[in-house]
Amino acid sequence: MALVTPVTDLLIVLYMCYIQYIICRRYVNVLRKMARGQCCEIHSELLIHTVSTVLLFHVLLFDGKVVWFHDGNACLYMNLLYVNPHSLNFANRQGSARNITVKVQFMNGEDPNNAMPVIFGKSSCVDYAKEAYTAVVYHNRSPDFHDEVKIKLPASLTDHHHILFTFYHVSCQQKQNTPLETPVGYTWIPMLQNGRLRTGNFCLPVSLEKPPQSYSVLSPDVPLPGMKWVDNHRGVFNVEVTSVSTVHTQDQYLDKFFALVHALDHMFPVRIGDMRIMENNLEEELKSSIAALNSSQLEPIVRFLHLLLDKLVLLVVRPPVISGQIVNLGQASFEVMASIVNRLHKYLDTSQDMHGRNSLLSSYVYYVFRLPNMDPNSPSPGPGLGGSVHYATMARSAQRPASLNLNRSRSLSNSNPDISGTPTSPDDEVRSIIGSKAMERCGNRMSSHTESASFLQTLTGRLPTKKLFHEELALQWVVSSGIVREGALQQAWFFFELMVKSIIHHLYFTDRLESPRKNRFPERFMDDITALVSTIAGDIVSRFQKDLELVERLNTSLAFFLNDLLSVMDRGFVFSLIKTYWKQVSTKLYMLQNPTLESLRLDFLRIVCSHEHYVTLNLPCSLLTPPASPSPSVSSATSQSSGFSTHAQDQKIANMFELSVPFREQHYLAGLVLTELAVILDPEGEASAPRMFGLHKKVISVVHNLLSSHDSDPRYADPEVKARVAMLYLPLIGIVMETLPQLHDFTDSHIQWGRPGGAQGSADGAGGDESVEDGNGMISQTVAMAIAGTSSPMSRPSSFLLNPQATTIPASRPHATFSAESSRSLLICLLWVLKNADECVLQKWFTDLSVSQLNRLLDMLYLCVSCFEYKGKKAFERMNSLTFKKSKDMKAKLEEAILGSIGARQEMVRRSRGQLERSPSGSAFGSQENLRWRKDMTHWRQHSERMDKTRAELEHEALIDGNLATEANLIILDTLEIIVQAVSVTESKESILGGMLKVLLHSMACNQSALYLQHCFATQRALVSKFPELLFEEETEQCADLCLRLLRNCSSSIGTIRSHASASLYLLMRQNFEIGNNFARVKMQATMSLSSLVGTSQNFNEEFLRRSLKTILTYGEEDLELRETTFPDQVQDLVFNLHMILSDTVKMKEHQEDPEMLIDLMYRIAKGYQTSPDLRLTWMQNMAGKHSERTNHAEAAQCLVHSAALVAEYLSMLEDRKYLPVGCVTFQNVSSNVLEESAVSDDVVSPDEEGICSGKYFTEAGLVGLLDQAASSFSLAGMYEAVNEVYKVLIPIHEANRDAKKLATIHGKLQEAFGKIVHQSTGWEDGKRMFGTYFRVGFYGSKFGDLDEQEFVYKEPAITKLAEVSHRLEGFYGERYGEDQVEVIKDSNLVDKCKLDPNKAYVQITYVEPYFDTYEMKDRITYFDKNYNLRRFVYCTPFTLDGRAHGDLHDQFKRKTILTTSHAFPYIKTRINIIHKEEISSMPIEVAIEDMQKKTQELAFATHQDPSDAKMLQMVLQGSVGTTVNQGPLEVAQVFLSEIPSDPKLYRHHNKLRLCFKDFTKRCEDALRKNKSLIGPDQKEYQRELERNYHRLKEALQPLICRKIPQLYKPVLQVTSHRDSFSRMSLRKLEL
């Protein structure tokens, strides 16, 4: 029995071939490393053992053989036959034949002794036997068989080889003189038929007699004379014969082709099967057999693919000579090659690599393809490629296609005169390719041209020069058309790689590697290549909208082809090919802005620029004088020596920083890259449209990858060399400056890009005209012109100046913003150029820049600081957890989509209709668009890729990020110092230094390493020492910022940073004292900075700051120069004040995560500073900032109003000006809480004391600024009435100053505010403004500490649900105390603390509404009045007397709880303590009265609303008289009005409810009448239905509302003489 079946054999063969391929690839890697000097030695025994192991596995499985050739190569030989008898029908045979078995023999003749021992034996038997038997089927004349016979076929078969079947009847009981086995039939199968192996299913007749002589050459179907057959010669035996063979193709078309090619080496005539081929019909048969290869089955083509392709290549290169005539088979061979390659790609799509290449074809190019050898004496380079006199070279056809008649106006090599045109040494680049077994290109390389050195050395002959494969291939491709050309385009990569490998072998075998590149190839071949590239570029341009997948493959293949040509052909010629492609694509893009075509061009450029000598090709050290050709022709061997040998001579600095025409011609490839970057990122160009926006990431990635490769390349490790490389990318600085408004905003808060204060203003004033003139100096107007010569320049912005009116980037950017990833990559490229460029060149260029351009450069550095700020390990862990969670979600969705039923059918339908969208920057070939489920192509892999990273990996990433942050900021610091050197000698230095200081301060505010901070502090001290007036006289605000940054670093846990920060702070104070300014002002800035620091910083350390303050105090005591002055005492006072602030604010650390508690603490600290107005004002501003962060604009406005009141209070003490507000009293109409700012008085603090009220806000301008900010915040909060009150205070000030412009602005804003009031007061319930929602929150439990048993009213944003507040507080306190320790009390009843768990924390949350007494309602008319200055709130609690919350109408009571807070809302806090509580209970009838009154008010409002709202009116009507709700009002009436109450105390309520129903019916009637006047004809029926419902309701209510209580009124008495008594008694109610 065989171990495996034929199908299993075939599968394992394919699998082991794949393993062999992988091992060979690894073997190639070892050879490549050895060739590069990375491997000292190689053990051939180990490699042979590895390959032998694989082949031995084949032998064990298939009993095949390993054949070792003389050149060391090995292949597997297999020639097996499987025979499976199926059934036999002896039903019509006469005689006894019931227990039947079949004997199988493989015969090489007709004699019984000719049985061959080739049948595999069963276990415990001999290895090979001459015969095999099937199992005996008992007592069955028509048995079925289930046996398999495995036969080892001879290598050479003849017509006498056949399989003989002998049928035996086996006796169960042996009789005397009777054999046990009796033959009952014979049949056979000849092995060859017309020279081909016979396989398949057979139904054979069975002979009763032994076959006669010479039967083996005939089929049993032929009726032989004199023989007896079973069932009249009908087929009665079914058998199947299959083969697994490396010898027999088992395909008639392949057999015929191989036989005809083989026949070329033999004498004629030749017999092939039943055909007799003569020399005169050989050409016709050969061509027909080549064409018939398209009809072959795919399986034999795959098994014999390499041999088939070798034969076709042989026919192309060496056409046969038949009858003295050369037969040109090149076209036919090319056509069938294209067809076969496409069939393999189409039907073997699962065996493609990441680039869409078929593995069989790529392995052929890598390991099998070689040029046929013309020398008959040399060893054969491949099977079937031996030399023969019947082959000859054919002269080139005289008639060439019209497309090849090109006007070659270019020169093959117009080299720079300084560079030698003839190489002096071999071409190392190509030699390295030839010398290794195979070289795997990195990452995205698709072309590889490799060959074994040992094999090449065995080829002693020279290849023919008259007809070369690459020349013929290029010619046939160019002249092809129709289906053939389409097939070649479909798999262009294969033909390109064949062509390039042929070129390399040709150069090697003909010793042309050392010849000049321009002399390596004939003119006609270069014409063919030019025509081929031109036509393919035309196909890309014309077909990208129709067949994108094909165009993507074609574009990529062409790019790799040109990349490879750069290594073997004249570089000037290759550049002209690139220019040809570029010109066609650019022309199309100019007519049709399409992101897909732009993406294709980017892919092309990325591949071409991946050449290993990319830098040298750009001539980084040549003068900016345009050469005659796009680039000189240099060889790889001389490129490294010539590339960096020359130095720049007197170049104009500006030309090095702009994409001028000389720059792009001299640095050709770099010019293409930067031009693409500039065009796509141009904010004013068409490429910035949203549909082109997806290309930003792609083009930035191209530049980023190039710079990364330069940085890691050891050839450019020398700083001088790297500076030359960076020179190629100097225009990148200007490009990034142009795109600055589009970059992602990495700053955490909305910070101005332009520097505040005088810096930006001076830049506008001093540099405005200059910026218009010099704005184009950065990037030429022709930056977007196509590199191929299209005359369509795209304009660039004429100035780098940002919008000076812009306050924040998110609000002012006119263009879409890049993603964070793209912006970061672009800025990394910028920093690399700044780091490696020559400092002298940069300094000269900075000197020539205008003020506006320098300001934009500083803005760009500011953004870089934010971009590369170190985020810390926690940020990476958080990002990793989110990524892992997302990957798990995606995995679950993917599994659900595959295994489940959701979306599968819809996806299939959508896919079939071609509705899948494609991304312009999509996959390499677009093949993933049709991906359903292919494990090796999906982004998620279960075992090989882990989305979650280990702790070590996270720490490593954090370390890399920290090093990058340090490196980036040091580069920024170096650039700032270069700018200082450049502008220090100019007149505009004051306009620039302020911006530099801003960048420096921003870098101090970010998370930085200790190394950077040391250098940063040194630069800061040098800058302040060199320009002290800048900081203390002009940039006073930045002086305060600098104090804040220094104090922040004084609290660092690193001693070195504290030392530097302490020294900088002390020197700052010392320099300010020496300059003669008021040191008290600096002390106040430091104090305010510390207050701001402890109020906003979360990682503030009190202990370390105290140490730094002690260091500063020591500096002051040991300063000998100033010991005799008051400076040491002032330093001591300052340190003491700072210590006090630290003591007061230490508690704030404990409540950083609790916004309400944090605001309470800040409020408490600010209240403690009522005797120190500057600090109180600082803390009020801190609170305003916190409120603004949480979008609490009303509370932020209140903080600003309190600040303005505080300033007004002190201004009134200093001087009496009638137009200024008289202290806090003036602000009463804005807020009733503001009077608390009047607590200070002249006897507590004197406002004219030194250092008191010295801040910028304690001036008239400061007061105006605070009020303006307050008005803006009120406007953001929608409180336009408060805006009016604020401007009432501002208007007199501007009127006194005769400031008509400010007055016009104020009145314009007032007009806008009042317009919004009018517009928004016409809706439902005054309704489009929502000022806030209020909740009562009570805390119970010892865990809350001071909050225990405290009750507050919380103000939340409008339309906040109770569940939202409950979830937020429960989550916050649950995280703080433990989720199981916090419990929310669901009801609003009184809390009995004795029933609570003392170990838990309880929170009770209740929704409350503003409450007003009746007398208050006359003053609170508008919606704003009812939501401003609120101190009383109410909430209702339903209850019943039996303890339930809800019951029937007659049992339903309601309790009103009225709360009073300590201050009125809105206040400077969002929660205010409850200081008083009052409860009022309502009886059921009172509850009913309130409900009916509310419903009646709604009806009245909807009826009299102006303008009328029909939808609102109908909604209220439906709720009042609709049939579905009739039971509402009617049930209330039936419960409370059906009977007169027995309790006289309820008479008045009964009567009041009756009157309410009267009013209710009247309002319903009015509403119906109003609705009738509003509806159209289509709602007439609806109106009638409402009227019918109303009449039914009225009829049901009529007896109830007409029933009066007789006891309620006394009868009218007779008139008496006492008039007064009559007047008193006539209308008096009877009291019983």
GROMACS .gro file of C-alpha atoms in nm, residues 39 126 298 389 419 463 586 626 702 776 780 811 835 855 965 987 1116 1405 1602:
model
   19
   39CYS     CA    1   3.033   3.784   0.762
  126VAL     CA    2   1.021  -0.642  -0.015
  298LEU     CA    3  -0.254   2.573  -1.571
  389VAL     CA    4   2.446   2.494  -3.515
  419ILE     CA    5   3.399   6.519  -1.330
  463LEU     CA    6   2.732   3.643  -2.531
  586SER     CA    7   0.231   6.738  -1.479
  626PRO     CA    8   2.285   7.483  -1.439
  702VAL     CA    9   0.862   6.092   0.144
  776ASN     CA   10   0.919   8.620  -0.223
  780SER     CA   11   1.048   8.136  -0.601
  811ALA     CA   12  -1.027   8.067   1.521
  835LYS     CA   13   2.077   7.104   1.294
  855ASN     CA   14   0.878   8.659   1.333
  965ALA     CA   15   1.257   6.612   2.296
  987GLU     CA   16   1.828   9.805   1.377
 1116GLY     CA   17   2.178   8.796   4.871
 1405ILE     CA   18  -2.881   6.507   4.477
 1602CYS     CA   19  -7.181   7.462   3.796
   0.00000   0.00000   0.00000
